[in-house]
Coordinates of C-alpha atoms and ligand atoms in Angstrom, one line a residue:
X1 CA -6.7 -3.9 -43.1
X2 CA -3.9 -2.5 -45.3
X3 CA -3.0 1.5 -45.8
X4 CA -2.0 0.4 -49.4
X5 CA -4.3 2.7 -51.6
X6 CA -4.2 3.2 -55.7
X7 CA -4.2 7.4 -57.1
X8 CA -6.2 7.0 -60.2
X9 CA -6.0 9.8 -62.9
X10 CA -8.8 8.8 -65.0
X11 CA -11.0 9.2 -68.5
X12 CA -8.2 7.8 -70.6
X13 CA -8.5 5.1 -73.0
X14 CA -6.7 2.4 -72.0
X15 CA -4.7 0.2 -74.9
X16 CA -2.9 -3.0 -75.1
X17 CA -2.4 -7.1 -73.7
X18 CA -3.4 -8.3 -70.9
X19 CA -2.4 -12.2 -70.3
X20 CA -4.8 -13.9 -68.2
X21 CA -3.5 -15.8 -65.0
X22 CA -4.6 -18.9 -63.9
X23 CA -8.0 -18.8 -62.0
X24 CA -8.0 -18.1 -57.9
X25 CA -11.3 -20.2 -57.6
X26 CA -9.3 -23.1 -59.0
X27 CA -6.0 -23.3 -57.6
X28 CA -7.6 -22.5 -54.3
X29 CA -9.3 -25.9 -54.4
X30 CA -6.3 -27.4 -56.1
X31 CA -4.0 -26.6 -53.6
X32 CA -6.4 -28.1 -50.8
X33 CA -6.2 -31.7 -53.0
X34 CA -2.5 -31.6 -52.3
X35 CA -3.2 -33.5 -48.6
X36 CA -4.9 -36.1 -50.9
X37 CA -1.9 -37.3 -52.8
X38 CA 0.9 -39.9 -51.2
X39 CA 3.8 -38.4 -52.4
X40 CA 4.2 -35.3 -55.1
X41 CA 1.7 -33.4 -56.8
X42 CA 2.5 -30.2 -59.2
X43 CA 0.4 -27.2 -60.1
X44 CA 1.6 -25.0 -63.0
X45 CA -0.3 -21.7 -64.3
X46 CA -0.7 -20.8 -60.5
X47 CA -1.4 -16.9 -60.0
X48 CA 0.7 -15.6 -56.8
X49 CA -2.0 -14.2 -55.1
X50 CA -2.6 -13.5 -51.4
X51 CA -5.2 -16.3 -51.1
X52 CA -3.0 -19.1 -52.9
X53 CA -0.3 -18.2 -50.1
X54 CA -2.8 -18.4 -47.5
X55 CA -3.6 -21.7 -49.1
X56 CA -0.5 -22.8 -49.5
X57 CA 0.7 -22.2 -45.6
X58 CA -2.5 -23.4 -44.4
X59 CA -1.7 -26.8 -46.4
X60 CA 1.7 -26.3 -44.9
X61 CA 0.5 -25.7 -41.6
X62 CA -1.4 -29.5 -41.6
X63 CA 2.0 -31.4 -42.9
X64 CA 2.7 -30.7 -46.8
X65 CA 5.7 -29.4 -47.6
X66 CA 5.7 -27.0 -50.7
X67 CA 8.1 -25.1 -53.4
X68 CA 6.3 -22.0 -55.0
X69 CA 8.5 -21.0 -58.0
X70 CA 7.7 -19.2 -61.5
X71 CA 4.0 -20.2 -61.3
X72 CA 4.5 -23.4 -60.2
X73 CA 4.0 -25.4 -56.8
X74 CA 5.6 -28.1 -56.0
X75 CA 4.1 -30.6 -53.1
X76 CA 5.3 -33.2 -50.8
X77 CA 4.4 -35.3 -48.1
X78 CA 1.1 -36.1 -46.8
X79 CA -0.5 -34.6 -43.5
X80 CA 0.6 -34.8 -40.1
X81 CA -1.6 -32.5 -38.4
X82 CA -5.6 -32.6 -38.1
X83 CA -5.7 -28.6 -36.6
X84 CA -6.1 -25.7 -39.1
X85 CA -5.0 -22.6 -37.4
X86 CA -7.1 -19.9 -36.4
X87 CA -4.9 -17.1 -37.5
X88 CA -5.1 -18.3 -41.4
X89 CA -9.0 -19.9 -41.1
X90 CA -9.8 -16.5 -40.4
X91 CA -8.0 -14.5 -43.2
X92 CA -10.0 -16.2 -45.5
X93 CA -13.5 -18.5 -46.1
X94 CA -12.1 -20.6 -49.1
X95 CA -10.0 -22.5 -45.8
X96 CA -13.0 -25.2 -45.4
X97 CA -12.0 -26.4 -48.8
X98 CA -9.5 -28.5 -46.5
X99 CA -12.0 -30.1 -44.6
X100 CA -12.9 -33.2 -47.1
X101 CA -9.5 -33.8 -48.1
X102 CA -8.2 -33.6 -44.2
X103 CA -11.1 -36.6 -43.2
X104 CA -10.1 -38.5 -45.8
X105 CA -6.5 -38.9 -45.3
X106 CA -6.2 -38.7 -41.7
X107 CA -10.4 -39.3 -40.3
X108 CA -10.0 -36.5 -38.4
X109 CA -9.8 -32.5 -38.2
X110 CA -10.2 -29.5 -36.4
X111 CA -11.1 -26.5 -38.3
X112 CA -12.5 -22.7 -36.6
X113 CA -15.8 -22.2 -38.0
X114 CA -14.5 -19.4 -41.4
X115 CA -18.0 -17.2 -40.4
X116 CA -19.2 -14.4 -42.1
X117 CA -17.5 -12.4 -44.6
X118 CA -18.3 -9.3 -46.2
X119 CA -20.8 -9.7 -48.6
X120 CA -23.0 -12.3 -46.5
X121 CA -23.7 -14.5 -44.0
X122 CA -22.2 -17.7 -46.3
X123 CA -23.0 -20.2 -44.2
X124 CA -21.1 -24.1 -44.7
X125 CA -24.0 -26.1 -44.2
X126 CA -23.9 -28.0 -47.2
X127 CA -20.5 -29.1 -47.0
X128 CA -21.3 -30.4 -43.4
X129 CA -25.0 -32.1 -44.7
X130 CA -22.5 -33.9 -47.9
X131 CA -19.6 -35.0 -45.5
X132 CA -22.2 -36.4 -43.2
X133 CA -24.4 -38.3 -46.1
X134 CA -20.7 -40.0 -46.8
X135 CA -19.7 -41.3 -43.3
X136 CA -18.5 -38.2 -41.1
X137 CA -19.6 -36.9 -38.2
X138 CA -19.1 -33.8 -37.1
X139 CA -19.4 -32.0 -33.8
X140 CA -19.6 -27.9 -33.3
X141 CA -17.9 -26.5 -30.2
X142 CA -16.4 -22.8 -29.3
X143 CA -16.7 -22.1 -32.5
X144 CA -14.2 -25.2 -33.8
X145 CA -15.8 -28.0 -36.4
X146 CA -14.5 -31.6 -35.0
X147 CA -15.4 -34.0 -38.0
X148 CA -14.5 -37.8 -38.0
X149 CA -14.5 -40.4 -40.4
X150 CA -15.2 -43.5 -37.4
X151 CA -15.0 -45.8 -40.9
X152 CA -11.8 -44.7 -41.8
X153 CA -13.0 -44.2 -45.4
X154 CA -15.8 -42.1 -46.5
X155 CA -18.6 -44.9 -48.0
X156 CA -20.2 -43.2 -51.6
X157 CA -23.7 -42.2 -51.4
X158 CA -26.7 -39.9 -52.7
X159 CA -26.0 -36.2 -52.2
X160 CA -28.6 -33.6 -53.2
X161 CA -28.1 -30.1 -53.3
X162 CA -31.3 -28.1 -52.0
X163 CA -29.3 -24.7 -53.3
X164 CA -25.9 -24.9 -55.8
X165 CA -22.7 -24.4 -54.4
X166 CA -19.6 -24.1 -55.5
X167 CA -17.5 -25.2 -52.5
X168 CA -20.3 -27.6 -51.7
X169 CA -19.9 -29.3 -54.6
X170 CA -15.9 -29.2 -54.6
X171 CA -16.4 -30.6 -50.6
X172 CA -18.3 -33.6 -51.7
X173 CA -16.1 -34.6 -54.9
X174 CA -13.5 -34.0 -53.0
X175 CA -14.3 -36.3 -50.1
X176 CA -15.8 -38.8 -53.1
X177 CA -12.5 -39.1 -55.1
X178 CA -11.0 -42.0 -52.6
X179 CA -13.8 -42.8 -51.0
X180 CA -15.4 -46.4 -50.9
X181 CA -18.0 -47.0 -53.9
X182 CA -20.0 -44.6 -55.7
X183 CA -21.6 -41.2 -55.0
X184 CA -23.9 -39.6 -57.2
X185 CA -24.2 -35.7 -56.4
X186 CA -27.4 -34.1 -57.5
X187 CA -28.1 -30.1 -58.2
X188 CA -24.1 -30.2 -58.9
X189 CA -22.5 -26.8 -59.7
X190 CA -21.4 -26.5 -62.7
X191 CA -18.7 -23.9 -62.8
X192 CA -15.4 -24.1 -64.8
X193 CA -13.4 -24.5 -61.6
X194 CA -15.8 -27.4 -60.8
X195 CA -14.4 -29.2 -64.0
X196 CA -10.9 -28.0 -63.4
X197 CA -10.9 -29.6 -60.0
X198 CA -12.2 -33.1 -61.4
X199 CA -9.9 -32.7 -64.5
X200 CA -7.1 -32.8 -62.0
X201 CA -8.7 -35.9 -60.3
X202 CA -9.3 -37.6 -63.2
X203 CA -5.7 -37.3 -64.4
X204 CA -4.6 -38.5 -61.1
X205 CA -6.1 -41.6 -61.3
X206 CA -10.0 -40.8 -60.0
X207 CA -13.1 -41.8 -61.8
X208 CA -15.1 -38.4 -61.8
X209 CA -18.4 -38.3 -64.9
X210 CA -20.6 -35.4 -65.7
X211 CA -18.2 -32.4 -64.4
X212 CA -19.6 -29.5 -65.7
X213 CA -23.5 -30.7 -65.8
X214 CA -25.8 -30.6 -62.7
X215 CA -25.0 -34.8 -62.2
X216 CA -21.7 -36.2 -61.0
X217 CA -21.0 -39.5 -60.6
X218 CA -18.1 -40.9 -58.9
X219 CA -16.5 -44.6 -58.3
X220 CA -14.2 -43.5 -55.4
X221 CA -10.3 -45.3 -56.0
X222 CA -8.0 -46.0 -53.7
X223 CA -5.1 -43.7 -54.2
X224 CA -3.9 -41.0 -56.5
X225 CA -1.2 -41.0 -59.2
X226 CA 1.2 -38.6 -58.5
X227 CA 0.7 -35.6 -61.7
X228 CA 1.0 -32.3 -63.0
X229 CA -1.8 -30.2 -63.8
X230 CA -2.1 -26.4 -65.1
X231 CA -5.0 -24.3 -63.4
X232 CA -7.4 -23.0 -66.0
X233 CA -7.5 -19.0 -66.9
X234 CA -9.3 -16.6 -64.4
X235 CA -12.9 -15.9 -66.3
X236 CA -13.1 -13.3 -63.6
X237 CA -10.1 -11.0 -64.4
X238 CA -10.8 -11.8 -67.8
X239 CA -14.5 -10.4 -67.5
X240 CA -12.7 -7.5 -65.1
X241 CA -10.7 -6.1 -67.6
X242 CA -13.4 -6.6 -70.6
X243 CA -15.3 -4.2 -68.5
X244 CA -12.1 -1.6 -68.4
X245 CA -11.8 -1.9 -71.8
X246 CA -15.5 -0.8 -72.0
X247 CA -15.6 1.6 -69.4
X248 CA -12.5 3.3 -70.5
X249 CA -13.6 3.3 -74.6
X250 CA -10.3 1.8 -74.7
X251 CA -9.4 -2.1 -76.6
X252 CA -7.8 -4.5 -74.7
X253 CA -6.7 -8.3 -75.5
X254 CA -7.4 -10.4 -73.7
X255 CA -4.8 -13.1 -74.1
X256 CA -4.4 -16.6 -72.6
X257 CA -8.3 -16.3 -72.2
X258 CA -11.2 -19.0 -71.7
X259 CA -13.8 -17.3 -73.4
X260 CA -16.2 -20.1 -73.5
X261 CA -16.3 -19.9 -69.8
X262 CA -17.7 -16.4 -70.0
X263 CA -20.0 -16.8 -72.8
X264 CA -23.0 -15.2 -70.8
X265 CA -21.2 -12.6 -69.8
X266 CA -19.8 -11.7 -73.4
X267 CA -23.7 -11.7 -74.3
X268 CA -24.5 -9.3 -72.1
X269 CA -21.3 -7.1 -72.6
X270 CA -22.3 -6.9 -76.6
X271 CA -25.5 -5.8 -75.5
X272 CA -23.9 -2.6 -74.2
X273 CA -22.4 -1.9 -77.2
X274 CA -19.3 -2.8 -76.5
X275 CA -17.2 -4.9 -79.2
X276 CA -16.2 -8.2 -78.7
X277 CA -14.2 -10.4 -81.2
X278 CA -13.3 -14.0 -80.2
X279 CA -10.3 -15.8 -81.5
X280 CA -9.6 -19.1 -79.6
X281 CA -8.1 -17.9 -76.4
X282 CA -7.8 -14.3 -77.2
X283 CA -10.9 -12.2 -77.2
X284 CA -10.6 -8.3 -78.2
X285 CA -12.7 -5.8 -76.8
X286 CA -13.3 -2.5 -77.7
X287 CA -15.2 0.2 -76.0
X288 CA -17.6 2.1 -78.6
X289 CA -18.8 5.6 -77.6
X290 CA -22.0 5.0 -76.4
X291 CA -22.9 2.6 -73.7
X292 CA -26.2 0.6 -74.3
X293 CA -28.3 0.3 -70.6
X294 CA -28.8 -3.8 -70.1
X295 CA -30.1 -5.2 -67.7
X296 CA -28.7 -8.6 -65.8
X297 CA -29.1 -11.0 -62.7
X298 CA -26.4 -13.0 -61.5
X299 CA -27.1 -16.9 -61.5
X300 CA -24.9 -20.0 -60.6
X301 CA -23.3 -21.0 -64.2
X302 CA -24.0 -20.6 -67.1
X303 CA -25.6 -17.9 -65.8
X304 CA -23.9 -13.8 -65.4
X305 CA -21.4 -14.6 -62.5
X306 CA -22.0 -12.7 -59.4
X307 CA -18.5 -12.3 -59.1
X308 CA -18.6 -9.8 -62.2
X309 CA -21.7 -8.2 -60.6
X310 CA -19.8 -5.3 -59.2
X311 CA -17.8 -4.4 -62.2
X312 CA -21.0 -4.6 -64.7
X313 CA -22.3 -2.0 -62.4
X314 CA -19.6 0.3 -62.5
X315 CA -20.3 0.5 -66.6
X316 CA -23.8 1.2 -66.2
X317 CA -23.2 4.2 -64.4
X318 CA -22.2 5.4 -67.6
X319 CA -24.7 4.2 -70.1
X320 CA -26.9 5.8 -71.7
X321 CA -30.6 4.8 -69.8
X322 CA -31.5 2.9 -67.0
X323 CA -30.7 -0.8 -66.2
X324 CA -31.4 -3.3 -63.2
X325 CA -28.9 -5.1 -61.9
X326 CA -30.0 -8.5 -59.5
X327 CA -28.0 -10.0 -57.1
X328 CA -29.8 -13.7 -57.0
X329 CA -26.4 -15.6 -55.0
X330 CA -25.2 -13.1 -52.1
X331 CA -27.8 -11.1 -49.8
X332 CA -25.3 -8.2 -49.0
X333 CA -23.4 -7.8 -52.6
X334 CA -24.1 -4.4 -53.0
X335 CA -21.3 -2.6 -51.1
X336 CA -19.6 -0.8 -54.0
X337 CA -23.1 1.3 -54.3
X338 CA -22.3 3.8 -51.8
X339 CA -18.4 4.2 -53.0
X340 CA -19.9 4.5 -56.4
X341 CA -22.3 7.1 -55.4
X342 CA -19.3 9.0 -54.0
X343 CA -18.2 9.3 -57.2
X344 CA -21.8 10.6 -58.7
X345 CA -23.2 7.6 -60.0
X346 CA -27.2 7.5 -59.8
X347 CA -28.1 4.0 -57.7
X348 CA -31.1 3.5 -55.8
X349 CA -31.1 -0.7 -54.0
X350 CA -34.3 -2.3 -53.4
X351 CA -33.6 -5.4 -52.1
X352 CA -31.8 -7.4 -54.1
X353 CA -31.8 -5.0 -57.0
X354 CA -29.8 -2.5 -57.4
X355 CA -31.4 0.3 -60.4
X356 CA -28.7 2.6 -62.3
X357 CA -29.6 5.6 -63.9
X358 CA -26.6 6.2 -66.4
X359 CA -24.8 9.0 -66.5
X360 CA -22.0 10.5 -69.2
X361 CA -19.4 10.8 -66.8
X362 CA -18.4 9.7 -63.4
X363 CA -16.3 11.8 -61.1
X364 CA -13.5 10.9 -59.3
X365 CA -13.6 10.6 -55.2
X366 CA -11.7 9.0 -52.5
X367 CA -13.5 5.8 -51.8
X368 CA -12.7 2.4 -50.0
X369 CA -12.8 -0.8 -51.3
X370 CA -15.1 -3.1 -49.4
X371 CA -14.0 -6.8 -51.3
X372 CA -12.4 -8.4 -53.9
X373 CA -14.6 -8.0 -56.4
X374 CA -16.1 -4.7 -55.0
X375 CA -12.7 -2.9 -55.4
X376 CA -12.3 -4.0 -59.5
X377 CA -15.2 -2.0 -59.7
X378 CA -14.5 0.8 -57.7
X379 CA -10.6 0.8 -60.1
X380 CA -12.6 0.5 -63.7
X381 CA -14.5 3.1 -62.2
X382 CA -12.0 5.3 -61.4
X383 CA -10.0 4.9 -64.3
X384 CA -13.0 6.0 -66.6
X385 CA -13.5 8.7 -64.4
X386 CA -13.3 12.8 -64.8
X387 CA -10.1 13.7 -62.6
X388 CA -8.1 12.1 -59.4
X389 CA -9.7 9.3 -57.7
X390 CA -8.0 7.5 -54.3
X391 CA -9.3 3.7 -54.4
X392 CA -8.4 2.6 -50.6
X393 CA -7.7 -0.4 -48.7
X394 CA -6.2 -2.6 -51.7
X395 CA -5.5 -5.6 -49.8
X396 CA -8.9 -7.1 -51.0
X397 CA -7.8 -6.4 -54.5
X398 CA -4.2 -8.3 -53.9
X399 CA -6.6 -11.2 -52.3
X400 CA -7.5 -12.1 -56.1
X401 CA -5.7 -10.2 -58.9
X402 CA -2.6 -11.2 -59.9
X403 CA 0.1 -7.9 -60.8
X404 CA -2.9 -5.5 -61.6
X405 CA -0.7 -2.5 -60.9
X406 CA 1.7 -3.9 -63.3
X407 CA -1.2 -4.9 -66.0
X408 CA -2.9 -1.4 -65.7
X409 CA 0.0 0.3 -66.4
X410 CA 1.0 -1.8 -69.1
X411 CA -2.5 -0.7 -71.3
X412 CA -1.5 2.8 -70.2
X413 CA -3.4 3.9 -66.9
X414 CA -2.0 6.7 -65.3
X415 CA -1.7 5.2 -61.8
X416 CA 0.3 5.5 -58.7
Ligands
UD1_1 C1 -17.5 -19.5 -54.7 C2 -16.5 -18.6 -55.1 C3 -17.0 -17.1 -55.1 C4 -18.3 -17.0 -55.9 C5 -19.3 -18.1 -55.4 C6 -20.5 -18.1 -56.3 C7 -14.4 -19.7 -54.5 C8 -13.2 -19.8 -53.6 N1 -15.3 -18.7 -54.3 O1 -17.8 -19.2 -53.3 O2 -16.0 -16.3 -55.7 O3 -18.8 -15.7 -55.7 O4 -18.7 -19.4 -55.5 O5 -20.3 -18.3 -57.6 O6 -14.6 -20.5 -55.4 N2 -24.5 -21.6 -49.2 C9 -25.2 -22.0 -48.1 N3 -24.7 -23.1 -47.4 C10 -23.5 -23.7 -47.7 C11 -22.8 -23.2 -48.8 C12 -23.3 -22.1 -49.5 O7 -26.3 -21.6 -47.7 O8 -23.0 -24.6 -47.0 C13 -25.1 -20.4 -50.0 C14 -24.2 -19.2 -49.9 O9 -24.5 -18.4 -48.8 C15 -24.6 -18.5 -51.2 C16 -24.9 -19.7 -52.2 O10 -25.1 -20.8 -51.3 O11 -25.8 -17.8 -51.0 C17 -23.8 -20.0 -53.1 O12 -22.5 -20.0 -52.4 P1 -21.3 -20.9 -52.9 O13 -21.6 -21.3 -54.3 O14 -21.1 -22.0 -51.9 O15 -20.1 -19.9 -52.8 P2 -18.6 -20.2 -52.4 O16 -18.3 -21.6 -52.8 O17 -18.4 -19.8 -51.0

């Protein structure tokens, strides 16, 4: 936990550009594909976040060597070791993602079990049911995941999904991309960063169909072409500042935007009353007096993300009405609710369900950021709050948002 902490001076509308960076949930996968190539692979558009250099020295750690300049990453070598370290398996879940890609190179790794994390139990259960339908075994001990690959190539095969998941999915097209024959996944997630992963594939030589539907089919190949490949825009900090646009009664543009990716989410935005134009990659929004109360539940894509959950919440506080918010992905997503409530918002939970009463105004309070998504929504609702607010523990916030301080105070936030 870090003592960095953000002094808010809020209720001012907030005005200018904000360039999109390329997406964490991408490039964190991305980066894991590196230990797939022979030789060189590039990444360009990469945000420099706290979780791509975890990623990138956990990659590092197992043998690749790596250049991280301007937004790009340059990669070399393939792996040497089979033993992801503790100390970085621990700072952060997304670390599995090197499992699949680790077996198929070297048909052997050694990875601590990434637990719990804050807002659930999240579980890896599907990535270990998908490695074993292609040919790995895996053994749990002390904590440690020993998986092997006794063929030496994972065999394509029938994988079906009871639930969607995102790193589930990215696991088993991940271990598919070189492996022998074909694998057909079934109840596929269908996020962007889903088809940005097999995009990359794809243009490295892999035979990767129906990215971005609920079927994917893949003809494993034998090796990949070394390439260079730009991560896709962050919907996320897209959606995230959309909302402080709102909050604040401000207009920000959104440039270097994906807004197709986010289409749900723009719906549901509109509904509030809140004005959004889309131009290609630049969407405008523009907070209107009056916030509408809507109501939403978070779903796998296309549906609302649960990763904007948080923030959506933060501007019902200050709508005009009731809504109910539903968290369908995460049991224990609710942890802004008390911080929010420090700063007068009206939230009762039951269950899953979180029900706002909107109020004109927030007030601002000293409250403490819980995770990554959790602390956007405690900053938009600080900045649209009356008076000082002290958002604390940032180091969540640094996990996933690349040069916030620099982009608030760009649009005008009064920050220190
Ligand atoms: C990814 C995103 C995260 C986002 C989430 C849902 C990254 C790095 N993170 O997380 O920001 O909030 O998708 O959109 O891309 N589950 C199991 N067993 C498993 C795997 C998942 O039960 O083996 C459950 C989880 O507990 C959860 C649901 O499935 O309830 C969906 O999780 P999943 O889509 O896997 O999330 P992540 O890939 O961890």
């Amino acid at each position: 936990m870090s003592n960095d902490r953000l002094i808010i001076q809020g209720g001012k509308p907030l005005f200018g550009d904000v360039k999109i960076s390329g997406a964490k949930n991408s490039v964190l996968p991305l980066i894991s594909i590196s230990l797939l190539f022979d030789k060189s692979f590039t990444l360009k558009n990469v945000p420099d976040l706290a979780d791509t250099r975890l990623m990138i020295k956990l990659i590092n750690a197992l043998g690749i060597m790596t250049k991280f300049y301007d937004g790009t990453i340059d990669f070399h070598g393939e792996p040497q070791n089979i033993e992801a370290p503790k100390e970085l398996v621990s700072k952060m879940r997304a670390s599995i993602l090197v499992l699949a890609p680790l077996l198929s190179k070297r048909h052997n790794a050694l990875i601590p079990m990434p637990g719990g994390c804050e807002i659930g139990e999240r579980p890896i259960n599907y990535h270990i049911d998908a490695l074993k339908q292609l040919g790995a075994e895996t053994f749990l001990k002390n904590g440690f995941l020993r998986a092997t690959l006794p063929q030496g190539r994972f065999t394509g095969n029938e994988i079906k999904f009871p639930k969607v998941s995102v790193g589930a999915t990215e696991c088993a097209i991940m271990a598919a991309a070189l492996a022998i024959g074909k694998t057909k996944i079934y109840n596929a997630a269908k996020e962007p960063e889903i088809v940005d992963l097999g995009n990359c594939l794809n243009l490295a030589g892999a035979n990767i169909k129906g990215l971005g539907t609920s079927i994917i089919e893949i003809e494993g190949v034998s090796n990949l072409n070394p390439v260079t490949y730009s991560v896709i825009p962050d919907r996320i900090e897209a959606g995230s500042f959309a909302i402080i646009a709102g909050i604040t009664k401000g207009e920000i543009n959104l440039l270097n935007s994906n807004p197709k990716d986010l289409k749900v989410f723009f719906e549901k935005l509109k509904k509030t009353n809140v004005n959004v134009e889309i131009y290609n990659n630049t969407v405008k929004v523009k907070g209107i007096s009056e916030i509408n109360a809507v109501n939403i539940h978070t779903e796998p894509h296309p549906g609302f993300p649960t990763d904007l959950q948080a923030q959506f919440m933060s501007l019902m506080c200050i709508a005009n009405g009731k809504s109910i918010i539903e968290e369908k992905i995460f049991e224990n997503r609710f942890m802004h609710v008390p911080e929010l409530s420090k700063m007068k918002a009206s939230i009762k939970i039951d269950g899953n369900k979180a029900i706002v009463n909107g109020l004109n105004q927030l007030k601002g309070a000293s409250v403490k950021a819980t995770d990554l998504r959790a602390s956007m929504s405690l900053i938009a609702a600080s900045l649209s709050a009356n008076g000082e607010s002290i958002v604390n523990d940032l180091s969540h916030l640094k996990r996933g948002y690349e040069n916030f301080e620099e982009k608030l105070f760009n649009i005008g936030a009064n920050i220190r």
